Structures are given as C-alpha cells and as structure tokens.
Amino acid sequence: MAGTRGATMIVAMLLLALVGVVWSGAGNAGPLQLDRDYLLVGAATDQQAPIRTCSPEALARLNDGIDIPAPAGGWSGAPQAVDVFNVFAGEVMIHHGDRQVCGHMQDARTRDSRFRAGIGMVVVPKAGSREPIQVAWEPPLKARWIPTVRLGAPSPVQQIDTVRLLIRTACIAIALALALSALIGFLTTLGREFLLYALVCVLLVVWQSVLSGLSGYPEPWLPVGRTAAWWQVALSSLRVAVMGWIMWRLCGGPRVLQRSRPVMKGLLAVLVVLALGAPAMPWPLLSWVGTALDHLFLLICALTFLLGGVSLYRRNFRALEGLAAVLPLLVIELADLFGSRLLVQYRVEIIQLSVTWFLMVSAYSLNRGLGRLRQQRDEMRHLADTDALTGLPNRRAGLRQLEQYMQQARASAQPLSIGFLDIDLFKQINDRYGHDVGDEVLVLVARTLAQGVRNKMDVIRMGGEEFLVLLPGTTAGVAAPRLEQMREKITHNARNLQHEGWW
C-alpha cells in the first residue's frame, strides 16, 4: 500500500508539472519573438542561379545524340519534362527553342534541381510547333551502358526521378550502416575479418557513389569531375577483386578447389595493379578494360556459383549463403549479356540493390562465423573447467566458484558452509578390483552428491577421490545433517553397487 501511495503521488506531481508547462505556454500572447516562438536560419544571398548553358568545349565532345520529334499533330503546348539518366561519364545537353542546358552527374550544381537522379529540363513548346527536343551526350564508356531518355509530364517524370534517388541513397546508407556495424564488431572482438569487411563496404560505397552520381550530390565530395570514366574503371577493378574473393570463399572454393588459393591471390593482385594503372590509360584502352572487367565478373559469378553447387552436393550447407549472394549478380550479368531492356533502363538501381543484397548476405555469413567461434570457445572453456569422468567442475573451476561465494557471503553477511569429502580405502578398491571399478565408484559418489544440492556446480571434484560441497546461505548447524545424509546415501548406493557384482 505504501508503494502504491508513493507511485500515485509521483504521477500527480508529474501531471501538475505538465499542466504548468502548458499554462505557461498558453500565456505567450503578443507578437512572435525570434528564438522563442520561431527560428530563422540562413541569410539573404546575391548569388545568381548557376548558368547551365553549354560551353564550346562541352559541345565539341557531345558526339552522340537524338532529336525527340513532336507528335503527329505537333506539340500540345503543355509542359514537357525530359530526363536523361544512366549517363556514367561526360556531359549531357538538352536543347529546345532558345533554351539550352548542360550538366553532368558528378556535380549536382550543374543540373536542374527538380531532377536529382538524372539530367533534366522542363520545356514548354508552342502549341502546334514541330521543333524537336535535342538531346546529346558524350560517347559511353561501354557499348551496352547506354543512356536512357524519359519524356512525359513533369510531375510523373520527376516522381520517378525522386524514387531513383531514394533507392540509390538507401543502398549507400545500408552499406555505411553495415560498415559501422563491422567496425564495432572489430573493436569488440579484434577479429580481422570484421575490419576487412568494413573496408569492403567503404570501397563499395565509393564505387556506388561514382556509379550513381551521388559523389556530386548535393556538391562534389569526391574529385571526380571529368575523370569519371577513369574512376569507374579503377573502382570496378577493385570491386571485381574483393567481391570475387568473397564469393569464392562463401561458395566453398578453398574446400572444393584446395589449390585455387594461389590463383585467386594472383588474380586479386592483377586487378589491384590494374586499378592503380587506370588513370594512365588512354580512352580506347580504358573502354576495352571496362568491358573486359564486365566479362571477367560474369565468369567469376558463373564459376563461383558452380563451386557453390558442388559444395552443396558435398553437404556443405554453408554454401547456401554463397549461392544466395551470387545468384542476383549472375542473373544481372546474364541479362546484360542478352541486352535486357529493363536492365538498361534501371541499371544503376538494379546493380546497387544486388550489391546491397550481397553485402547483407556477407554480413550474415560473417556473424554466423563469429557465432561458431563463440560456441567453440564456450565448449573449450567448458572442457577446461569440467572433470571429464564425473562431469563436475574441476579443481580450477571449483576454487573460482568458492571465491565468488566467499565474496558474496562477505558482502551480504550470509552464511556459507563448505564440506570436504573423500572416499575411504579408495586405493584398495583400485588395487583389488581395477581402475574401471574405481571410476564407477567415483561416478556414483559424484552423482549422489549432485543430487543432494540445488546446483550441480556446487559439487567439485578436487582431484582423485576428494570432493568439495558448497552450501551457500547454509549455517553449520543445517549443513552438518545434510552432509551426513549424503554420506549415508553414498554408503547405501555403494552397497547396491557391490551386490550387482562390481566387487
């Protein structure tokens, strides 16, 4: 009752305080005041909107392009939105009438802010006009990595563009969260695998940022600029290296192909050297290397998937994680090989989602491995602290348990009784009937003692035929009869054992 009355008083005081706060807020009549009733951030600017017209140098590089024709009856006079995306390097020009804009994905300041995942513009052709909308871009790095142009009403086009941005940023956010989680795991366990995984996540974050153009959003935070193609080849080479290595391990490569480790290390070294040499490559060689990396990644996905199948056939069920990680990547590479229209349209988002899935499965496998290590550690600790014959705590574990009970007894001023028991004439039993009978006697005594206490861990085999019984919270007057009962029960069980013909 006293506790209920106190809780009621506390609730009443909190309600009175809340009423006071509301009352004081309701009394703020009069003109609104800065920092009390509202906040004003930022400041007026004299900076003009960025000029997005194309320079002569940019126009000279725009060798590819199309004219979007007007409908059969001419333009309707309604606003038309043009969004150009999947442009991985170079500038894009959109031109209609007296309006011309240029922009590139690696600097959002050069683009219309209404289009966040692509380069777009809203034009309003005159009703009945047949003047086409011109779109031009620089030649793509790889043959199948072509741009996509979307035409339509401004609202749906901009909404689709916003969804693209959300998917791209969400994938990068997940990769960063996984990297942070792995870093915490490294600081907790000092496991090198966690640190390596965190570095892989960071590498793939940088690669995704360059691929999606988020390295330039809202302002450039990577020095990509005009060198986007070189960045992509260098980061793609590192991506193939680390993802290929992880897929090989997840699919059981070290077990199925025991001599494949030197080959994988050599391939890893070659790809790292290739990444370092990318900035020095001329454009034709850069384009060839970028295409070759795609083919190599397809080959790695196919081979590791086969490895996973062989591992699974050999009942290595851990390979399921590798198969789950590789399958989406393999499907995407095959779809690219056969010219999937869906992949061309949503290439960046599909690739990022597959890489995010790959990182999540890899993190799951890494944490499962950590769980297995913890289980093995616990098993080893249990074996180190347990007497193999009787299953009781051994001397080391028993003395540790005794020290804990003594500290608790001192702190709480509670009694603690300790019983020390040994088996009379045990050496004669071993000498006359053999050690097998002696072991059976030890097991019988241990089992009988364990049945007489609440916790089996309170009975310790100190060594040989000596046992320690811990009775926390028990006075000597209570402990003595209990120990005597244990002794009598051991005597009774020993006689039954003798009648069964052991000696």
PDB file of C-alpha atoms in Angstrom, residues 25-293:
ATOM      1  CA  GLY A  25       2.988  28.244 -22.979  1.00  0.00           C
ATOM      2  CA  ALA A  26      -0.608  29.377 -23.408  1.00  0.00           C
ATOM      3  CA  GLY A  27       0.191  32.709 -21.837  1.00  0.00           C
ATOM      4  CA  ASN A  28       2.674  33.783 -24.521  1.00  0.00           C
ATOM      5  CA  ALA A  29       0.365  36.301 -26.126  1.00  0.00           C
ATOM      6  CA  GLY A  30       1.607  39.185 -28.255  1.00  0.00           C
ATOM      7  CA  PRO A  31       3.970  39.377 -31.263  1.00  0.00           C
ATOM      8  CA  LEU A  32       6.077  36.340 -32.121  1.00  0.00           C
ATOM      9  CA  GLN A  33       9.658  36.578 -30.946  1.00  0.00           C
ATOM     10  CA  LEU A  34      12.746  35.158 -32.647  1.00  0.00           C
ATOM     11  CA  ASP A  35      14.323  32.163 -30.850  1.00  0.00           C
ATOM     12  CA  ARG A  36      11.276  31.851 -28.593  1.00  0.00           C
ATOM     13  CA  ASP A  37       8.395  31.285 -30.984  1.00  0.00           C
ATOM     14  CA  TYR A  38      10.252  30.527 -34.237  1.00  0.00           C
ATOM     15  CA  LEU A  39      13.705  30.060 -35.738  1.00  0.00           C
ATOM     16  CA  LEU A  40      15.132  31.813 -38.787  1.00  0.00           C
ATOM     17  CA  VAL A  41      18.184  30.185 -40.346  1.00  0.00           C
ATOM     18  CA  GLY A  42      20.216  31.092 -43.381  1.00  0.00           C
ATOM     19  CA  ALA A  43      20.725  34.530 -44.861  1.00  0.00           C
ATOM     20  CA  ALA A  44      19.860  36.519 -47.950  1.00  0.00           C
ATOM     21  CA  THR A  45      22.138  35.980 -50.947  1.00  0.00           C
ATOM     22  CA  ASP A  46      23.146  37.862 -54.043  1.00  0.00           C
ATOM     23  CA  GLN A  47      24.274  34.714 -55.847  1.00  0.00           C
ATOM     24  CA  GLN A  48      22.530  34.177 -59.152  1.00  0.00           C
ATOM     25  CA  ALA A  49      21.209  30.818 -60.307  1.00  0.00           C
ATOM     26  CA  PRO A  50      24.004  28.744 -61.869  1.00  0.00           C
ATOM     27  CA  ILE A  51      24.437  29.200 -65.601  1.00  0.00           C
ATOM     28  CA  ARG A  52      23.906  25.818 -67.203  1.00  0.00           C
ATOM     29  CA  THR A  53      24.431  26.742 -70.834  1.00  0.00           C
ATOM     30  CA  CYS A  54      26.931  24.577 -72.702  1.00  0.00           C
ATOM     31  CA  SER A  55      30.443  25.796 -73.294  1.00  0.00           C
ATOM     32  CA  PRO A  56      32.026  25.334 -76.752  1.00  0.00           C
ATOM     33  CA  GLU A  57      34.395  22.741 -75.259  1.00  0.00           C
ATOM     34  CA  ALA A  58      31.465  20.718 -73.890  1.00  0.00           C
ATOM     35  CA  LEU A  59      29.559  20.930 -77.189  1.00  0.00           C
ATOM     36  CA  ALA A  60      32.619  19.614 -79.050  1.00  0.00           C
ATOM     37  CA  ARG A  61      32.558  16.417 -77.009  1.00  0.00           C
ATOM     38  CA  LEU A  62      28.852  15.691 -77.495  1.00  0.00           C
ATOM     39  CA  ASN A  63      29.173  13.302 -80.421  1.00  0.00           C
ATOM     40  CA  ASP A  64      26.110  11.162 -79.696  1.00  0.00           C
ATOM     41  CA  GLY A  65      22.537  12.403 -79.560  1.00  0.00           C
ATOM     42  CA  ILE A  66      18.950  12.232 -80.761  1.00  0.00           C
ATOM     43  CA  ASP A  67      16.148  14.555 -81.792  1.00  0.00           C
ATOM     44  CA  ILE A  68      12.911  13.815 -79.948  1.00  0.00           C
ATOM     45  CA  PRO A  69      10.263  14.546 -82.579  1.00  0.00           C
ATOM     46  CA  ALA A  70       6.974  16.275 -81.926  1.00  0.00           C
ATOM     47  CA  PRO A  71       3.761  14.213 -82.017  1.00  0.00           C
ATOM     48  CA  ALA A  72       1.952  13.847 -85.323  1.00  0.00           C
ATOM     49  CA  GLY A  73      -0.184  16.924 -84.764  1.00  0.00           C
ATOM     50  CA  GLY A  74       2.621  18.981 -83.247  1.00  0.00           C
ATOM     51  CA  TRP A  75       3.263  19.773 -79.608  1.00  0.00           C
ATOM     52  CA  SER A  76       0.160  20.339 -77.498  1.00  0.00           C
ATOM     53  CA  GLY A  77       1.513  23.378 -75.714  1.00  0.00           C
ATOM     54  CA  ALA A  78       1.703  21.509 -72.369  1.00  0.00           C
ATOM     55  CA  PRO A  79       4.986  21.403 -70.420  1.00  0.00           C
ATOM     56  CA  GLN A  80       7.261  18.524 -71.397  1.00  0.00           C
ATOM     57  CA  ALA A  81       9.829  17.069 -68.981  1.00  0.00           C
ATOM     58  CA  VAL A  82      12.980  15.467 -70.384  1.00  0.00           C
ATOM     59  CA  ASP A  83      15.095  13.383 -68.005  1.00  0.00           C
ATOM     60  CA  VAL A  84      18.348  11.775 -69.121  1.00  0.00           C
ATOM     61  CA  PHE A  85      19.884   9.198 -66.805  1.00  0.00           C
ATOM     62  CA  ASN A  86      22.343   6.293 -66.842  1.00  0.00           C
ATOM     63  CA  VAL A  87      24.997   8.655 -68.147  1.00  0.00           C
ATOM     64  CA  PHE A  88      28.111   7.444 -66.354  1.00  0.00           C
ATOM     65  CA  ALA A  89      30.690   9.853 -67.742  1.00  0.00           C
ATOM     66  CA  GLY A  90      30.655  13.165 -69.513  1.00  0.00           C
ATOM     67  CA  GLU A  91      28.106  15.912 -70.007  1.00  0.00           C
ATOM     68  CA  VAL A  92      24.564  15.898 -71.368  1.00  0.00           C
ATOM     69  CA  MET A  93      22.950  18.666 -73.399  1.00  0.00           C
ATOM     70  CA  ILE A  94      19.211  19.302 -73.704  1.00  0.00           C
ATOM     71  CA  HIS A  95      18.120  21.937 -76.238  1.00  0.00           C
ATOM     72  CA  HIS A  96      14.798  23.281 -77.399  1.00  0.00           C
ATOM     73  CA  GLY A  97      14.000  26.673 -78.864  1.00  0.00           C
ATOM     74  CA  ASP A  98      16.087  29.312 -77.164  1.00  0.00           C
ATOM     75  CA  ARG A  99      16.793  27.129 -74.104  1.00  0.00           C
ATOM     76  CA  GLN A 100      19.890  25.010 -73.804  1.00  0.00           C
ATOM     77  CA  VAL A 101      21.271  23.358 -70.670  1.00  0.00           C
ATOM     78  CA  CYS A 102      24.275  21.193 -69.950  1.00  0.00           C
ATOM     79  CA  GLY A 103      25.033  19.110 -66.898  1.00  0.00           C
ATOM     80  CA  HIS A 104      26.857  16.032 -65.693  1.00  0.00           C
ATOM     81  CA  MET A 105      26.153  13.537 -62.950  1.00  0.00           C
ATOM     82  CA  GLN A 106      29.287  14.235 -60.906  1.00  0.00           C
ATOM     83  CA  ASP A 107      28.238  17.788 -59.994  1.00  0.00           C
ATOM     84  CA  ALA A 108      24.632  18.410 -58.980  1.00  0.00           C
ATOM     85  CA  ARG A 109      25.246  22.162 -59.184  1.00  0.00           C
ATOM     86  CA  THR A 110      25.213  21.897 -62.989  1.00  0.00           C
ATOM     87  CA  ARG A 111      21.774  20.257 -63.073  1.00  0.00           C
ATOM     88  CA  ASP A 112      18.178  21.323 -62.694  1.00  0.00           C
ATOM     89  CA  SER A 113      17.337  20.818 -59.022  1.00  0.00           C
ATOM     90  CA  ARG A 114      13.978  19.272 -59.970  1.00  0.00           C
ATOM     91  CA  PHE A 115      15.860  16.250 -61.350  1.00  0.00           C
ATOM     92  CA  ARG A 116      18.042  14.602 -58.730  1.00  0.00           C
ATOM     93  CA  ALA A 117      18.981  11.251 -60.271  1.00  0.00           C
ATOM     94  CA  GLY A 118      19.390  12.444 -63.838  1.00  0.00           C
ATOM     95  CA  ILE A 119      19.955  15.485 -66.007  1.00  0.00           C
ATOM     96  CA  GLY A 120      16.642  17.062 -66.957  1.00  0.00           C
ATOM     97  CA  MET A 121      14.795  20.094 -68.150  1.00  0.00           C
ATOM     98  CA  VAL A 122      11.165  21.176 -68.472  1.00  0.00           C
ATOM     99  CA  VAL A 123      10.298  22.861 -71.779  1.00  0.00           C
ATOM    100  CA  VAL A 124       7.020  24.336 -72.966  1.00  0.00           C
ATOM    101  CA  PRO A 125       6.834  24.022 -76.768  1.00  0.00           C
ATOM    102  CA  LYS A 126       4.358  26.267 -78.530  1.00  0.00           C
ATOM    103  CA  ALA A 127       1.101  24.611 -79.457  1.00  0.00           C
ATOM    104  CA  GLY A 128       1.348  23.149 -82.939  1.00  0.00           C
ATOM    105  CA  SER A 129       5.127  23.533 -83.062  1.00  0.00           C
ATOM    106  CA  ARG A 130       7.077  20.663 -84.625  1.00  0.00           C
ATOM    107  CA  GLU A 131      10.518  21.696 -83.432  1.00  0.00           C
ATOM    108  CA  PRO A 132      12.209  18.614 -81.898  1.00  0.00           C
ATOM    109  CA  ILE A 133      13.831  18.475 -78.491  1.00  0.00           C
ATOM    110  CA  GLN A 134      17.523  17.823 -78.951  1.00  0.00           C
ATOM    111  CA  VAL A 135      19.454  15.622 -76.528  1.00  0.00           C
ATOM    112  CA  ALA A 136      23.186  14.965 -76.886  1.00  0.00           C
ATOM    113  CA  TRP A 137      25.811  13.211 -74.790  1.00  0.00           C
ATOM    114  CA  GLU A 138      29.380  12.056 -74.904  1.00  0.00           C
ATOM    115  CA  PRO A 139      30.145   8.535 -76.192  1.00  0.00           C
ATOM    116  CA  PRO A 140      29.577   5.987 -73.387  1.00  0.00           C
ATOM    117  CA  LEU A 141      32.460   4.093 -71.854  1.00  0.00           C
ATOM    118  CA  LYS A 142      30.986   0.668 -72.646  1.00  0.00           C
ATOM    119  CA  ALA A 143      28.794  -0.386 -75.546  1.00  0.00           C
ATOM    120  CA  ARG A 144      25.814  -1.643 -73.555  1.00  0.00           C
ATOM    121  CA  TRP A 145      25.965   1.094 -70.907  1.00  0.00           C
ATOM    122  CA  ILE A 146      23.799   3.465 -72.892  1.00  0.00           C
ATOM    123  CA  PRO A 147      21.795   6.443 -71.603  1.00  0.00           C
ATOM    124  CA  THR A 148      18.022   6.388 -71.183  1.00  0.00           C
ATOM    125  CA  VAL A 149      15.832   9.366 -72.053  1.00  0.00           C
ATOM    126  CA  ARG A 150      12.415   9.734 -70.420  1.00  0.00           C
ATOM    127  CA  LEU A 151       9.815  12.112 -71.828  1.00  0.00           C
ATOM    128  CA  GLY A 152       6.492  12.967 -70.220  1.00  0.00           C
ATOM    129  CA  ALA A 153       4.538  15.243 -67.944  1.00  0.00           C
ATOM    130  CA  PRO A 154       6.767  16.978 -65.361  1.00  0.00           C
ATOM    131  CA  SER A 155       5.105  15.514 -62.264  1.00  0.00           C
ATOM    132  CA  PRO A 156       5.391  11.750 -63.019  1.00  0.00           C
ATOM    133  CA  VAL A 157       8.830  12.137 -64.578  1.00  0.00           C
ATOM    134  CA  GLN A 158      10.104  13.993 -61.516  1.00  0.00           C
ATOM    135  CA  GLN A 159       8.482  11.470 -59.172  1.00  0.00           C
ATOM    136  CA  ILE A 160      10.224   8.559 -60.886  1.00  0.00           C
ATOM    137  CA  ASP A 161      13.467  10.522 -60.729  1.00  0.00           C
ATOM    138  CA  THR A 162      12.981  11.050 -56.982  1.00  0.00           C
ATOM    139  CA  VAL A 163      12.326   7.327 -56.420  1.00  0.00           C
ATOM    140  CA  ARG A 164      15.582   6.583 -58.210  1.00  0.00           C
ATOM    141  CA  LEU A 165      17.410   8.938 -55.883  1.00  0.00           C
ATOM    142  CA  LEU A 166      15.820   7.330 -52.817  1.00  0.00           C
ATOM    143  CA  ILE A 167      16.880   3.847 -53.927  1.00  0.00           C
ATOM    144  CA  ARG A 168      20.433   4.993 -54.628  1.00  0.00           C
ATOM    145  CA  THR A 169      20.845   6.790 -51.320  1.00  0.00           C
ATOM    146  CA  ALA A 170      19.199   3.950 -49.376  1.00  0.00           C
ATOM    147  CA  CYS A 171      21.666   1.419 -50.803  1.00  0.00           C
ATOM    148  CA  ILE A 172      24.603   3.601 -49.823  1.00  0.00           C
ATOM    149  CA  ALA A 173      23.129   4.202 -46.361  1.00  0.00           C
ATOM    150  CA  ILE A 174      22.747   0.447 -45.806  1.00  0.00           C
ATOM    151  CA  ALA A 175      26.344  -0.163 -46.870  1.00  0.00           C
ATOM    152  CA  LEU A 176      27.554   2.531 -44.462  1.00  0.00           C
ATOM    153  CA  ALA A 177      25.478   1.019 -41.639  1.00  0.00           C
ATOM    154  CA  LEU A 178      26.990  -2.412 -42.345  1.00  0.00           C
ATOM    155  CA  ALA A 179      30.476  -0.889 -42.326  1.00  0.00           C
ATOM    156  CA  LEU A 180      29.821   0.777 -38.971  1.00  0.00           C
ATOM    157  CA  SER A 181      28.427  -2.461 -37.545  1.00  0.00           C
ATOM    158  CA  ALA A 182      31.501  -4.367 -38.736  1.00  0.00           C
ATOM    159  CA  LEU A 183      33.779  -1.740 -37.221  1.00  0.00           C
ATOM    160  CA  ILE A 184      32.005  -2.143 -33.871  1.00  0.00           C
ATOM    161  CA  GLY A 185      32.434  -5.906 -34.236  1.00  0.00           C
ATOM    162  CA  PHE A 186      36.145  -5.418 -34.826  1.00  0.00           C
ATOM    163  CA  LEU A 187      36.528  -3.206 -31.767  1.00  0.00           C
ATOM    164  CA  THR A 188      34.635  -5.808 -29.714  1.00  0.00           C
ATOM    165  CA  THR A 189      36.337  -8.980 -30.935  1.00  0.00           C
ATOM    166  CA  LEU A 190      39.528  -7.681 -32.610  1.00  0.00           C
ATOM    167  CA  GLY A 191      38.655 -10.056 -35.445  1.00  0.00           C
ATOM    168  CA  ARG A 192      40.493  -9.111 -38.620  1.00  0.00           C
ATOM    169  CA  GLU A 193      37.573 -10.301 -40.755  1.00  0.00           C
ATOM    170  CA  PHE A 194      35.348  -7.520 -39.393  1.00  0.00           C
ATOM    171  CA  LEU A 195      37.878  -4.829 -40.276  1.00  0.00           C
ATOM    172  CA  LEU A 196      38.320  -6.219 -43.798  1.00  0.00           C
ATOM    173  CA  TYR A 197      34.560  -6.364 -44.266  1.00  0.00           C
ATOM    174  CA  ALA A 198      34.222  -2.732 -43.132  1.00  0.00           C
ATOM    175  CA  LEU A 199      36.849  -1.711 -45.700  1.00  0.00           C
ATOM    176  CA  VAL A 200      34.982  -3.644 -48.419  1.00  0.00           C
ATOM    177  CA  CYS A 201      31.777  -1.791 -47.522  1.00  0.00           C
ATOM    178  CA  VAL A 202      33.540   1.574 -47.720  1.00  0.00           C
ATOM    179  CA  LEU A 203      35.054   0.659 -51.095  1.00  0.00           C
ATOM    180  CA  LEU A 204      31.651  -0.314 -52.476  1.00  0.00           C
ATOM    181  CA  VAL A 205      30.129   2.891 -51.080  1.00  0.00           C
ATOM    182  CA  VAL A 206      32.660   4.943 -53.051  1.00  0.00           C
ATOM    183  CA  TRP A 207      32.088   2.843 -56.169  1.00  0.00           C
ATOM    184  CA  GLN A 208      28.297   3.198 -55.900  1.00  0.00           C
ATOM    185  CA  SER A 209      28.643   6.941 -55.362  1.00  0.00           C
ATOM    186  CA  VAL A 210      30.620   7.373 -58.568  1.00  0.00           C
ATOM    187  CA  LEU A 211      28.342   4.997 -60.483  1.00  0.00           C
ATOM    188  CA  SER A 212      25.144   6.777 -59.409  1.00  0.00           C
ATOM    189  CA  GLY A 213      26.472  10.327 -59.496  1.00  0.00           C
ATOM    190  CA  LEU A 214      25.936  10.780 -55.760  1.00  0.00           C
ATOM    191  CA  SER A 215      29.617  11.687 -55.447  1.00  0.00           C
ATOM    192  CA  GLY A 216      28.496  15.083 -56.766  1.00  0.00           C
ATOM    193  CA  TYR A 217      25.329  15.482 -54.694  1.00  0.00           C
ATOM    194  CA  PRO A 218      24.492  17.965 -53.288  1.00  0.00           C
ATOM    195  CA  GLU A 219      28.022  19.197 -54.017  1.00  0.00           C
ATOM    196  CA  PRO A 220      31.061  17.229 -55.196  1.00  0.00           C
ATOM    197  CA  TRP A 221      32.696  15.455 -52.248  1.00  0.00           C
ATOM    198  CA  LEU A 222      34.968  13.333 -54.442  1.00  0.00           C
ATOM    199  CA  PRO A 223      37.332  14.871 -57.032  1.00  0.00           C
ATOM    200  CA  VAL A 224      35.704  13.015 -59.932  1.00  0.00           C
ATOM    201  CA  GLY A 225      34.701  15.732 -62.388  1.00  0.00           C
ATOM    202  CA  ARG A 226      35.835  14.997 -65.943  1.00  0.00           C
ATOM    203  CA  THR A 227      37.678  11.836 -64.848  1.00  0.00           C
ATOM    204  CA  ALA A 228      34.528   9.820 -64.062  1.00  0.00           C
ATOM    205  CA  ALA A 229      35.412   7.095 -66.586  1.00  0.00           C
ATOM    206  CA  TRP A 230      38.830   6.539 -65.008  1.00  0.00           C
ATOM    207  CA  TRP A 231      37.281   6.412 -61.540  1.00  0.00           C
ATOM    208  CA  GLN A 232      34.741   3.860 -62.708  1.00  0.00           C
ATOM    209  CA  VAL A 233      37.329   1.538 -64.247  1.00  0.00           C
ATOM    210  CA  ALA A 234      39.638   1.750 -61.222  1.00  0.00           C
ATOM    211  CA  LEU A 235      36.833   1.185 -58.707  1.00  0.00           C
ATOM    212  CA  SER A 236      35.244  -1.531 -60.862  1.00  0.00           C
ATOM    213  CA  SER A 237      38.567  -3.382 -60.913  1.00  0.00           C
ATOM    214  CA  LEU A 238      38.744  -3.259 -57.105  1.00  0.00           C
ATOM    215  CA  ARG A 239      35.078  -4.256 -56.866  1.00  0.00           C
ATOM    216  CA  VAL A 240      35.623  -7.341 -59.027  1.00  0.00           C
ATOM    217  CA  ALA A 241      38.661  -8.237 -56.921  1.00  0.00           C
ATOM    218  CA  VAL A 242      37.033  -8.048 -53.469  1.00  0.00           C
ATOM    219  CA  MET A 243      33.622  -9.380 -54.471  1.00  0.00           C
ATOM    220  CA  GLY A 244      35.188 -12.246 -56.404  1.00  0.00           C
ATOM    221  CA  TRP A 245      37.319 -13.181 -53.392  1.00  0.00           C
ATOM    222  CA  ILE A 246      34.309 -13.109 -51.042  1.00  0.00           C
ATOM    223  CA  MET A 247      32.146 -15.132 -53.448  1.00  0.00           C
ATOM    224  CA  TRP A 248      34.916 -17.723 -53.790  1.00  0.00           C
ATOM    225  CA  ARG A 249      35.103 -18.134 -50.020  1.00  0.00           C
ATOM    226  CA  LEU A 250      31.331 -18.127 -49.424  1.00  0.00           C
ATOM    227  CA  CYS A 251      30.793 -20.822 -52.081  1.00  0.00           C
ATOM    228  CA  GLY A 252      33.386 -23.145 -50.567  1.00  0.00           C
ATOM    229  CA  GLY A 253      36.198 -22.541 -53.043  1.00  0.00           C
ATOM    230  CA  PRO A 254      39.010 -23.257 -50.536  1.00  0.00           C
ATOM    231  CA  ARG A 255      37.482 -26.695 -49.813  1.00  0.00           C
ATOM    232  CA  VAL A 256      36.365 -27.750 -53.283  1.00  0.00           C
ATOM    233  CA  LEU A 257      39.491 -26.484 -55.079  1.00  0.00           C
ATOM    234  CA  GLN A 258      42.213 -26.665 -52.471  1.00  0.00           C
ATOM    235  CA  ARG A 259      44.877 -25.398 -54.893  1.00  0.00           C
ATOM    236  CA  SER A 260      42.849 -22.416 -56.069  1.00  0.00           C
ATOM    237  CA  ARG A 261      44.047 -20.050 -53.335  1.00  0.00           C
ATOM    238  CA  PRO A 262      47.268 -19.026 -55.181  1.00  0.00           C
ATOM    239  CA  VAL A 263      45.234 -18.439 -58.347  1.00  0.00           C
ATOM    240  CA  MET A 264      42.767 -16.204 -56.518  1.00  0.00           C
ATOM    241  CA  LYS A 265      45.583 -14.291 -54.846  1.00  0.00           C
ATOM    242  CA  GLY A 266      47.248 -13.762 -58.213  1.00  0.00           C
ATOM    243  CA  LEU A 267      44.005 -12.538 -59.775  1.00  0.00           C
ATOM    244  CA  LEU A 268      43.489 -10.208 -56.817  1.00  0.00           C
ATOM    245  CA  ALA A 269      46.976  -8.735 -57.278  1.00  0.00           C
ATOM    246  CA  VAL A 270      46.462  -8.235 -61.033  1.00  0.00           C
ATOM    247  CA  LEU A 271      43.161  -6.421 -60.505  1.00  0.00           C
ATOM    248  CA  VAL A 272      44.684  -4.141 -57.859  1.00  0.00           C
ATOM    249  CA  VAL A 273      47.547  -3.240 -60.218  1.00  0.00           C
ATOM    250  CA  LEU A 274      45.013  -2.632 -62.987  1.00  0.00           C
ATOM    251  CA  ALA A 275      43.075  -0.278 -60.712  1.00  0.00           C
ATOM    252  CA  LEU A 276      46.210   1.676 -59.873  1.00  0.00           C
ATOM    253  CA  GLY A 277      47.104   1.964 -63.549  1.00  0.00           C
ATOM    254  CA  ALA A 278      43.670   3.119 -64.739  1.00  0.00           C
ATOM    255  CA  PRO A 279      44.436   6.879 -64.501  1.00  0.00           C
ATOM    256  CA  ALA A 280      47.231   6.456 -67.039  1.00  0.00           C
ATOM    257  CA  MET A 281      45.116   4.605 -69.635  1.00  0.00           C
ATOM    258  CA  PRO A 282      44.022   6.328 -72.873  1.00  0.00           C
ATOM    259  CA  TRP A 283      40.315   6.318 -73.683  1.00  0.00           C
ATOM    260  CA  PRO A 284      40.303   3.356 -76.133  1.00  0.00           C
ATOM    261  CA  LEU A 285      42.202   1.148 -73.671  1.00  0.00           C
ATOM    262  CA  LEU A 286      40.000   2.365 -70.811  1.00  0.00           C
ATOM    263  CA  SER A 287      36.885   1.361 -72.733  1.00  0.00           C
ATOM    264  CA  TRP A 288      38.319  -2.068 -73.551  1.00  0.00           C
ATOM    265  CA  VAL A 289      39.341  -2.690 -69.925  1.00  0.00           C
ATOM    266  CA  GLY A 290      35.910  -1.645 -68.643  1.00  0.00           C
ATOM    267  CA  THR A 291      34.206  -4.131 -70.987  1.00  0.00           C
ATOM    268  CA  ALA A 292      36.726  -6.863 -70.117  1.00  0.00           C
ATOM    269  CA  LEU A 293      36.027  -6.359 -66.395  1.00  0.00           C
TER     270      LEU A 293
END
